[in-house]
CSV table of C-alpha atoms and ligand atoms in Angstrom, one decimal:
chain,number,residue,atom,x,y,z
A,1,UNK,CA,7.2,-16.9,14.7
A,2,UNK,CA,11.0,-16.4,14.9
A,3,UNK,CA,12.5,-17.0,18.3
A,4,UNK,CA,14.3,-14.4,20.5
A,5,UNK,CA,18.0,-14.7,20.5
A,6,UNK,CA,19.6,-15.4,23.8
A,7,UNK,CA,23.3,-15.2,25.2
A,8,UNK,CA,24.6,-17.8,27.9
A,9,UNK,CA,27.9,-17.1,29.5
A,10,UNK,CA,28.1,-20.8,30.2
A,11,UNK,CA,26.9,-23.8,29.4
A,12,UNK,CA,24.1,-24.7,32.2
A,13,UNK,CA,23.2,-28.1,33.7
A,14,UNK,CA,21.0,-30.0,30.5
A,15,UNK,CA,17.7,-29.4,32.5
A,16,UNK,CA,18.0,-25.6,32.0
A,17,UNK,CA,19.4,-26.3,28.6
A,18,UNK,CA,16.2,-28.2,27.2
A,19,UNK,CA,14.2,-24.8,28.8
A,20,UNK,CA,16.3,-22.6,26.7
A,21,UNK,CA,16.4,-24.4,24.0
A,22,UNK,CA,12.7,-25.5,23.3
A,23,UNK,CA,12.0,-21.4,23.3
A,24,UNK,CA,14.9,-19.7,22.3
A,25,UNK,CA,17.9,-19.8,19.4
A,26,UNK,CA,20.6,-20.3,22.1
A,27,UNK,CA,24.1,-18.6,21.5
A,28,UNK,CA,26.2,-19.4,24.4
A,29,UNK,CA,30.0,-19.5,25.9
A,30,UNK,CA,30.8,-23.6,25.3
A,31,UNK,CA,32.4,-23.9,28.2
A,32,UNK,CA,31.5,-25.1,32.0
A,33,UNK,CA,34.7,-23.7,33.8
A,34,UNK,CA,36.1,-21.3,32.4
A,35,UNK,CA,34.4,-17.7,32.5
A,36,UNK,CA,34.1,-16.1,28.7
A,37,UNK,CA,36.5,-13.7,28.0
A,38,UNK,CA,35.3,-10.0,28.1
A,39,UNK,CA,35.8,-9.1,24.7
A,40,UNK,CA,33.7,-12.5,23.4
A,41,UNK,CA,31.0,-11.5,25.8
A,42,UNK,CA,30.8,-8.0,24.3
A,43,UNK,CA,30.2,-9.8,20.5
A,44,UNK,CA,28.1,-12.5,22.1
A,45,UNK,CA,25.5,-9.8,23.4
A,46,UNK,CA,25.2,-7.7,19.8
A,47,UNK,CA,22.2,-9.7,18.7
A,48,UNK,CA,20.9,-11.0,22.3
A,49,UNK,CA,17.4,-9.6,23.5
A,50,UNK,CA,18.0,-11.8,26.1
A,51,UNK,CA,21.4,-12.8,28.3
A,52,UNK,CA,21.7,-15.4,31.2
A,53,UNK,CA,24.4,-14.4,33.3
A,54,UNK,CA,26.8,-15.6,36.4
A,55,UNK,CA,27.9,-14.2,39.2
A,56,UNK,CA,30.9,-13.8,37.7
A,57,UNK,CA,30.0,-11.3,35.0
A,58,UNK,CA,30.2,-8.0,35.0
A,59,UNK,CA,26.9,-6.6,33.9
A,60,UNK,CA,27.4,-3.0,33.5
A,61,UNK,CA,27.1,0.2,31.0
A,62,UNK,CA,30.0,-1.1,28.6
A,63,UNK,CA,27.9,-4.3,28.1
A,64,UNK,CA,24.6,-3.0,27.9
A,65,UNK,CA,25.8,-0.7,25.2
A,66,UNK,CA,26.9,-3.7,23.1
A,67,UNK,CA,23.6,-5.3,23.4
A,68,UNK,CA,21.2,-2.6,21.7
A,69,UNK,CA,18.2,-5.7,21.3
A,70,UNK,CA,18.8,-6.8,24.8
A,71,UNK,CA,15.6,-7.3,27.0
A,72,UNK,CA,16.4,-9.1,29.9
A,73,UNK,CA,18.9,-10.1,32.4
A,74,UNK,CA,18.5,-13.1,34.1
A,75,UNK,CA,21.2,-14.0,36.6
A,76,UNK,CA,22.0,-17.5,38.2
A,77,UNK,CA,22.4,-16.3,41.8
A,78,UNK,CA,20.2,-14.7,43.8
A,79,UNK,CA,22.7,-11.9,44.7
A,80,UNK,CA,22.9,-9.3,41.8
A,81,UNK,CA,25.6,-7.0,42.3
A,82,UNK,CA,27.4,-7.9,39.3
A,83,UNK,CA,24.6,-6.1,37.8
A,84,UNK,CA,23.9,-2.2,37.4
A,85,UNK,CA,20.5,-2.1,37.6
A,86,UNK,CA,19.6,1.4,37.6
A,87,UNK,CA,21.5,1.0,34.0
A,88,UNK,CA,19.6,-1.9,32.8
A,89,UNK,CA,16.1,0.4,34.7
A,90,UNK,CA,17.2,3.1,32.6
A,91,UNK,CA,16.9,0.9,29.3
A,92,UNK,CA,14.1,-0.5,29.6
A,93,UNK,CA,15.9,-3.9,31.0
A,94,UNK,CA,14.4,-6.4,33.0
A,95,UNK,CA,16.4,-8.0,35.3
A,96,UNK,CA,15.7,-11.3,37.0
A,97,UNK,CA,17.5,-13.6,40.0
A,98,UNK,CA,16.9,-16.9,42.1
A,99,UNK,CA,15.7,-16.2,45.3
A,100,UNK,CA,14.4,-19.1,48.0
A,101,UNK,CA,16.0,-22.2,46.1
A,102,UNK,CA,19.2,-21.7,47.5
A,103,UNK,CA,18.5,-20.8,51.1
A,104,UNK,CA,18.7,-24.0,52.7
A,105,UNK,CA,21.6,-24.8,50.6
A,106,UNK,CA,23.4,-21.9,51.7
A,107,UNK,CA,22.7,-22.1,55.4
A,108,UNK,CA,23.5,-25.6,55.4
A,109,UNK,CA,27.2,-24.4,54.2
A,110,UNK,CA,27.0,-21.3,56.5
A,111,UNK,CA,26.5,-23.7,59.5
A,112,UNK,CA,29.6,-26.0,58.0
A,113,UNK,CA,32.0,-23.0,58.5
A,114,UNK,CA,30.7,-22.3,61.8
A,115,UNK,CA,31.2,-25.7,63.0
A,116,UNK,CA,34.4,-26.7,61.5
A,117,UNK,CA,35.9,-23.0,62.7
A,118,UNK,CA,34.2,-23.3,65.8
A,119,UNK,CA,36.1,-26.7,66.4
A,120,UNK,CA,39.4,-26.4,64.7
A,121,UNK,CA,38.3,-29.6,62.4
A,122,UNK,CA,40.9,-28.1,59.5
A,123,UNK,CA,43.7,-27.8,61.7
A,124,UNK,CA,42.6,-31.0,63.1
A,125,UNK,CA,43.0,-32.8,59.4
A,126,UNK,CA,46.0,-30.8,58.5
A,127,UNK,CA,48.0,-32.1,61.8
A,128,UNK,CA,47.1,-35.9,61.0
A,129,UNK,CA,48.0,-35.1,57.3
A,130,UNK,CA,51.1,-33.6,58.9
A,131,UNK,CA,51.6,-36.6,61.2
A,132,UNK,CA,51.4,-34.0,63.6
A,133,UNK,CA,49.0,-36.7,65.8
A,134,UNK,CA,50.8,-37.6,69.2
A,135,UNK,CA,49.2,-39.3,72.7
A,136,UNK,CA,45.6,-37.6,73.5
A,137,UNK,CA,46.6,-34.7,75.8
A,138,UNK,CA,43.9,-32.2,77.4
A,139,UNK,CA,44.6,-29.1,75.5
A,140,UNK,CA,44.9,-30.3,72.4
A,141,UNK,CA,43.0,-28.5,69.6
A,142,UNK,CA,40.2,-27.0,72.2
A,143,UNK,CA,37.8,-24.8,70.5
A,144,UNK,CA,34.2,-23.2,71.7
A,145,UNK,CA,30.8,-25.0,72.2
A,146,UNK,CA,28.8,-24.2,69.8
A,147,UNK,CA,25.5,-25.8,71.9
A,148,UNK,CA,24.2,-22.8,74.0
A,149,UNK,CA,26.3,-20.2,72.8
A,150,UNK,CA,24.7,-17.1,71.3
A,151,UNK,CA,24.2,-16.6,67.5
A,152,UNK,CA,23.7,-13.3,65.7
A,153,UNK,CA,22.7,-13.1,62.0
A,154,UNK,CA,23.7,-10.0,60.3
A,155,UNK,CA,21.0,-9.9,57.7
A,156,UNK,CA,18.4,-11.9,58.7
A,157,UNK,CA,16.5,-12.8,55.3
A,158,UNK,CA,15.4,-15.5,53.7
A,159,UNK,CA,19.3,-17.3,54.4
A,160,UNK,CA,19.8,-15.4,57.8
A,161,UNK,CA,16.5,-17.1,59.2
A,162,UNK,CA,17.2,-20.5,58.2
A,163,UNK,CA,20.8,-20.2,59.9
A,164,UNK,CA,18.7,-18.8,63.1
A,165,UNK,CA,16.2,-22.2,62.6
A,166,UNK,CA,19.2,-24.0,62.9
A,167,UNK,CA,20.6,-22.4,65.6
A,168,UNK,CA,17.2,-23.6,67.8
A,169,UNK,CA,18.5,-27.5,66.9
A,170,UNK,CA,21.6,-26.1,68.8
A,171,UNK,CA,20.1,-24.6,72.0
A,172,UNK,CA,21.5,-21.1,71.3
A,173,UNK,CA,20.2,-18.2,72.3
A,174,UNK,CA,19.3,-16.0,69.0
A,175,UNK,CA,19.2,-12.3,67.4
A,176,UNK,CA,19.8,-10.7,64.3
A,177,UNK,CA,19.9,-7.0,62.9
A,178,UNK,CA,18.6,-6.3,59.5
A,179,UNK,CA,17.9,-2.1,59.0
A,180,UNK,CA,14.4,-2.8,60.1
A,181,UNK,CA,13.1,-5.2,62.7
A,182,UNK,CA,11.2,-8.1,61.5
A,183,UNK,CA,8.5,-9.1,64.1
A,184,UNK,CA,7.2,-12.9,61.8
A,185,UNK,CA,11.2,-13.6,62.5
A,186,UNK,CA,11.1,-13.2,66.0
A,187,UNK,CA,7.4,-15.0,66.6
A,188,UNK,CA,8.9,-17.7,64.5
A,189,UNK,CA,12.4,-18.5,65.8
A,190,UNK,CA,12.6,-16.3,69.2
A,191,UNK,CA,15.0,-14.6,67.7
A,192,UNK,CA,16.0,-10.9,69.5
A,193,UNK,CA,16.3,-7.7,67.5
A,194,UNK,CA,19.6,-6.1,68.3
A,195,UNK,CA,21.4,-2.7,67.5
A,196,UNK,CA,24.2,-3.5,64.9
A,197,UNK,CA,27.0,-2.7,67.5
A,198,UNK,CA,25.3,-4.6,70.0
A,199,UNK,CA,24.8,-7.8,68.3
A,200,UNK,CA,28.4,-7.7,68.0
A,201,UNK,CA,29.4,-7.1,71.4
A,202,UNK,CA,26.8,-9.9,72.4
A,203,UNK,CA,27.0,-12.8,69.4
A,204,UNK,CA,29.4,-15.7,70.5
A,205,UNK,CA,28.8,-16.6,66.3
A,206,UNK,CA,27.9,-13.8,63.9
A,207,UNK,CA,27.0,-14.8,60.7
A,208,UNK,CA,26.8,-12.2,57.9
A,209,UNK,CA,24.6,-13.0,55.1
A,210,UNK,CA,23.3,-9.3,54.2
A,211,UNK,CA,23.8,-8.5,49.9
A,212,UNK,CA,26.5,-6.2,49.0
A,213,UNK,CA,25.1,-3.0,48.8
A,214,UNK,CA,26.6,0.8,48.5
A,215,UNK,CA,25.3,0.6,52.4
A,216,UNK,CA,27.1,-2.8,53.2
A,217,UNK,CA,30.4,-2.5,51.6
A,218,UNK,CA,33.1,-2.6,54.2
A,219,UNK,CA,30.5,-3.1,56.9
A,220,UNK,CA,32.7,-5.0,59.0
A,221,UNK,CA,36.3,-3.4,59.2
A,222,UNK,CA,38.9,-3.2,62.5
A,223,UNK,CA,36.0,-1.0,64.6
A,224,UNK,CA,33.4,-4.4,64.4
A,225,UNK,CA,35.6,-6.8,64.7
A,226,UNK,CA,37.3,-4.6,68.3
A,227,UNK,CA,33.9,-5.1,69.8
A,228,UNK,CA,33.8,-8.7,69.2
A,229,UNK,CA,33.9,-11.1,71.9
A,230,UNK,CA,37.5,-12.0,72.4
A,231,UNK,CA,36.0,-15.9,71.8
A,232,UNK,CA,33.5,-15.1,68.6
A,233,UNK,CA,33.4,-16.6,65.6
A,234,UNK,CA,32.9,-14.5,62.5
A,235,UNK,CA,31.3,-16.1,59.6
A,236,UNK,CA,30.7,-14.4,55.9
A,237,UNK,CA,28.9,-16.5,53.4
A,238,UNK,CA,27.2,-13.3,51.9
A,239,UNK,CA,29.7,-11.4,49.9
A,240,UNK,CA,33.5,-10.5,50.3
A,241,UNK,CA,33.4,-7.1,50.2
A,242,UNK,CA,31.5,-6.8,53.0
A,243,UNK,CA,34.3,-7.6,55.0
A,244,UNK,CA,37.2,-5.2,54.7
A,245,UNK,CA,39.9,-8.4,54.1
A,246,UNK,CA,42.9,-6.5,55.6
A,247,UNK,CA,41.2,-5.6,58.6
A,248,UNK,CA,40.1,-9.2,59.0
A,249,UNK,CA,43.4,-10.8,58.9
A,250,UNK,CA,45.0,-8.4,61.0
A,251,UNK,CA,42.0,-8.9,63.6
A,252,UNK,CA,42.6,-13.0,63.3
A,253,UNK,CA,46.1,-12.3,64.0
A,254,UNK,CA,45.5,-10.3,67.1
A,255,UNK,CA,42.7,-13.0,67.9
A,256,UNK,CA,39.3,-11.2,68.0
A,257,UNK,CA,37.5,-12.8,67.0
A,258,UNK,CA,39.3,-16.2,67.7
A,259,UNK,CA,38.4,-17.8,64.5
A,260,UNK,CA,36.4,-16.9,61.0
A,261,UNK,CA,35.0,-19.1,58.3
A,262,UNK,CA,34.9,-17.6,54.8
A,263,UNK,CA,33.2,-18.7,51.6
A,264,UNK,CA,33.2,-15.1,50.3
A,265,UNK,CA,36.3,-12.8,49.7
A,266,UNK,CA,36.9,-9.6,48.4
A,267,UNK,CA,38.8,-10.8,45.2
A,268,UNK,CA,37.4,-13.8,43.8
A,269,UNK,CA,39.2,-16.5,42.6
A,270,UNK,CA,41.8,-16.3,45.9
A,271,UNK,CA,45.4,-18.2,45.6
A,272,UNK,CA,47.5,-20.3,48.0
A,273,UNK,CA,49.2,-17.4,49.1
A,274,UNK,CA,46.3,-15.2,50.2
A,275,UNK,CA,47.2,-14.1,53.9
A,276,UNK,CA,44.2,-15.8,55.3
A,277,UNK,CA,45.1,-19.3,54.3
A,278,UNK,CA,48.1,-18.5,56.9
A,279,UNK,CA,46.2,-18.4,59.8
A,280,UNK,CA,45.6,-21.5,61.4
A,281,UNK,CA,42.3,-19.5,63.0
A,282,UNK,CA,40.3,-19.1,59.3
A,283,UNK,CA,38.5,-21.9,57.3
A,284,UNK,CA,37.8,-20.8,53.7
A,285,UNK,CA,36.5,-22.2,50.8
A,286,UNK,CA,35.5,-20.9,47.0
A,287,UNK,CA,32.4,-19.8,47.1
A,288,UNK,CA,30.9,-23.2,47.5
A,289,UNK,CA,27.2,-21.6,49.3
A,290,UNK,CA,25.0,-23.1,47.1
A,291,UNK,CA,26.9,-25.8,45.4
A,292,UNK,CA,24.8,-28.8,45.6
A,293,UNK,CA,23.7,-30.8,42.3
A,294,UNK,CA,19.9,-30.2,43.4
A,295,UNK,CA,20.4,-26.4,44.3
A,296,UNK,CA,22.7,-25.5,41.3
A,297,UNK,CA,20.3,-26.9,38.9
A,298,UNK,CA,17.5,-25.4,40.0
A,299,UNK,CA,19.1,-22.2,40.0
A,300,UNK,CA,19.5,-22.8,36.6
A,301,UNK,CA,16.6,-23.8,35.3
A,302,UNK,CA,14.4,-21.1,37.3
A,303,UNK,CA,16.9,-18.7,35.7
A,304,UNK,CA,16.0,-20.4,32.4
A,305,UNK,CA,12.5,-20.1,33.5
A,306,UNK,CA,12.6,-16.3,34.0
A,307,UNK,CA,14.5,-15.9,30.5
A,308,UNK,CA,11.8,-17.7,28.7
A,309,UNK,CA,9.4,-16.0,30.7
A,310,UNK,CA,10.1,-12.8,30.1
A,311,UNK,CA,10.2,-12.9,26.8
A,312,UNK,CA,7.3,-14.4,25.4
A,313,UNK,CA,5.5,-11.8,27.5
A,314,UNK,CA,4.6,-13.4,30.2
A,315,UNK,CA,5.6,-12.0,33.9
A,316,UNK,CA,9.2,-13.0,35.1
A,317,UNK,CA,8.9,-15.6,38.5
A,318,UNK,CA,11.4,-13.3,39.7
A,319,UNK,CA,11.8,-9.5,39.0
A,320,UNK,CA,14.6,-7.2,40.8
A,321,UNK,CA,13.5,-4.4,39.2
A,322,UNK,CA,10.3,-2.8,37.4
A,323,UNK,CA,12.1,-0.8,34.4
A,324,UNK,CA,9.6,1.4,32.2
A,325,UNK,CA,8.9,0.0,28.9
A,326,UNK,CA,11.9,0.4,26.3
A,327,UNK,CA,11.7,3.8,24.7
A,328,UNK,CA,10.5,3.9,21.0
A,329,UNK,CA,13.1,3.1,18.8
A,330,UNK,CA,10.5,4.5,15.4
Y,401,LIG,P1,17.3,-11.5,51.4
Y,401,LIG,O1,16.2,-12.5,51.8
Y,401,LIG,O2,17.0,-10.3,50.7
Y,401,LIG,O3,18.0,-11.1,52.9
Y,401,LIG,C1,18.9,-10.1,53.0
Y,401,LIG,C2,18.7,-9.5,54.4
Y,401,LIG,O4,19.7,-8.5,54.6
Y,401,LIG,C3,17.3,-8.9,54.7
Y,401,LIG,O5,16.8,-9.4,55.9
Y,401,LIG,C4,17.6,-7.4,54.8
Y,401,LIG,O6,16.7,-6.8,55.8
Y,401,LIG,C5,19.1,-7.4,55.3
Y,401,LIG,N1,19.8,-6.2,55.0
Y,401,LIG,C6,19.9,-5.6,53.7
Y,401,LIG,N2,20.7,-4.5,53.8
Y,401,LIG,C7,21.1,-4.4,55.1
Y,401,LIG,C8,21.9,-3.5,55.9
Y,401,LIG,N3,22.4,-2.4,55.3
Y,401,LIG,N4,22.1,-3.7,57.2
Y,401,LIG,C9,21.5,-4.8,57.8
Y,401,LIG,N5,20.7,-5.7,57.2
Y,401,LIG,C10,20.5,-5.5,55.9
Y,401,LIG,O7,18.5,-12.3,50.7
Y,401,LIG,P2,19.0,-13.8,50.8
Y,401,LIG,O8,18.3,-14.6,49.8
Y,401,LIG,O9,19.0,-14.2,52.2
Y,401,LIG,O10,20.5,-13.6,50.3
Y,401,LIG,C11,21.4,-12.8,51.0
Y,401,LIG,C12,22.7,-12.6,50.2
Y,401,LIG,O11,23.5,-13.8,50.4
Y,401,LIG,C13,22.7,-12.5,48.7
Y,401,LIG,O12,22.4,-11.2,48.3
Y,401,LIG,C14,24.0,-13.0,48.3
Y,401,LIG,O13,24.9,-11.9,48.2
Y,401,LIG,C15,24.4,-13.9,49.4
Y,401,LIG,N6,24.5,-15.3,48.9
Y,401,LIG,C16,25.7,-16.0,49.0
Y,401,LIG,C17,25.7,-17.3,48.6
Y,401,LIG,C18,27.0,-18.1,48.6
Y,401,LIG,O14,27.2,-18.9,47.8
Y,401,LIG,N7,27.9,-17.8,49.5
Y,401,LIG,C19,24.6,-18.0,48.2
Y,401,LIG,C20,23.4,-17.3,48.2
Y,401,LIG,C21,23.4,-15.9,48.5
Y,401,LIG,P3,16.3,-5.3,55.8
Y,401,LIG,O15,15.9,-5.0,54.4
Y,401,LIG,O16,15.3,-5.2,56.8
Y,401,LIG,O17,17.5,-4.5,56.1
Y,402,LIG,C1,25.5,-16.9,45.3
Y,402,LIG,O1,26.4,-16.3,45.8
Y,402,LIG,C2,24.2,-16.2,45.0
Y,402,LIG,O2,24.1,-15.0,45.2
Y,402,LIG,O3,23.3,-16.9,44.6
């Protein structure tokens, strides 16, 4: 039986590898770094019925018409807005992601930010690296308790919970807002359902792990960030434009909220001079959310996993979507 051709857009960690390549005649970007270039993506995908995908590529209705045999999309992430969906529906196009076996991960990172924004522990390495470090005085690098203080998750799913479950270890007081109340949450963690506006005007921490949606872009802009506590700190480890990124460094400036930790931004890769590695009040990294050796290769392999999956007929571990069967090319 011949074996389906599949497109990588990078070369995976070998445990995902072996998957592929026990199933499947793997055609693939050689590279672990750096992303393929557009126009060798668009040649890569003529002959793939099947494509494993980043993040960073932009799934869309350029690529799908390059890829006339193409069956499935599976990405590495569990956040698929690189993806047109309806598009890939409309074709008859699977498409698959990595839900659950990144959560932890991801929370774990979410709560990092919160912490080291929380308690100025940047600014704290950056003086000592400046020798900046004189005699103990009272005032020096104060920042907010964290123990106590009340967190609110924008987008309480399966990585907005466990940043609430961590939040109990921390003797905060809890809510969230997702469009729809979630009563398992709240029996679960104690956490409060709260109106959008009033989480905000309530949250000491808010934490924004919702996916980047039509609904969601530029969700938090100069009006959410003006009914901030004057003392709140904003996390994002969902997506960067969720965040309108001028509005955000022109509310850090003015100091509401007081501090932000970032691992998200509107236009990824960032430089050194992006205006938000100017203020002294933001802690940002490159979208690091998941980056663990355990979680990162999982990932991969369960987005081998669907891949194979899918096409030797057998259901996908992880559908987004339920696309009607190809039409009849005869
Ligand atoms: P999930 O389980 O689907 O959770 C998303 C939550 O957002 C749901 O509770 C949903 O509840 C809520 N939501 C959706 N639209 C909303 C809206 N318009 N207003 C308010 N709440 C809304 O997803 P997840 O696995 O937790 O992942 C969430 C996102 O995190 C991903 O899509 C990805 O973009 C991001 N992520 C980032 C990293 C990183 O490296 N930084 C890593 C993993 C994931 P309702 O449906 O009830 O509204
Ligand atoms: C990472 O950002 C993901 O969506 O998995």
């Amino acid at each position: 039986m011949s074996r389906p051709v599949v497109y990588l857009t990078r070369r995976l960690p070998a445990a995902a590898m072996a998957i592929l390549e026990a199933a499947c005649t793997v055609t693939l970007w050689d590279e672990t770094e750096r992303p393929v270039p557009r126009e060798v993506l668009l040649r890569g995908v003529a002959g793939a019925e099947g494509l494993l995908s980043l993040l960073t590529d932009r799934v869309d209705a350029e690529l799908l018409a390059a890829a006339p045999r193409l069956r499935v999309v599976a990405n590495m992430a569990v956040g698929y807005d690189n993806i047109d969906v309806p598009a890939c529906s409309a074709r008859g196009i699977l498409v698959t992601n990595t839900p659950g076996v990144l959560t932890e991960t991801t929370a774990d990172l979410a709560w990092a930010l919160l912490l080291a924004a929380a308690r100025r522990i940047v600014e704290g390495q950056k003086l000592i690296e400046a020798g900046g470090w004189g005699p103990w005085h009272p005032l020096q690098l104060v920042g907010v308790d964290v123990h106590g203080a009340t967190l609110g998750v924008v987008g309480a799913g399966r990585i907005g919970a466990a940043v609430l479950r961590r939040g109990r270890g921390f003797a905060m007081r809890l809510c969230y807002h997702n469009r729809h109340p979630t009563p398992a949450l709240e029996a679960e963690t104690g956490a409060r359902y709260l109106p959008f506006d009033e989480l905000l005007q309530t949250s000491d921490f808010v934490v924004v792990t919702v996916p980047l949606s039509a609904e969601t872009r530029g969700m938090f802009g100069a009006r959410e960030f003006a009914l901030m506590r004057e003392t709140a700190v904003f996390v994002n480890v969902a997506r960067g434009p969720v965040v309108r990124e001028a509005d955000l460094v022109a509310a850090l400036h003015a100091g509401r909220p007081r501090a932000a930790g970032l691992d998200v931004f509107e236009h990824e890769p960032i430089g050194p001079a992006h205006p938000l590695l100017a203020l002294a009040n933001c802690v940002c990294v490159p979208h690091i959310g998941s980056a663990t050796v355990a979680t990162r290769t999982r990932m991969a392999t369960l987005a081998a996993e669907n891949l194979v999956a899918t096409l030797s007929g057998q259901p996908p571990l992880n559908p987004v979507n339920a696309p009607p069967p190809a039409p009849s090319q005869g």
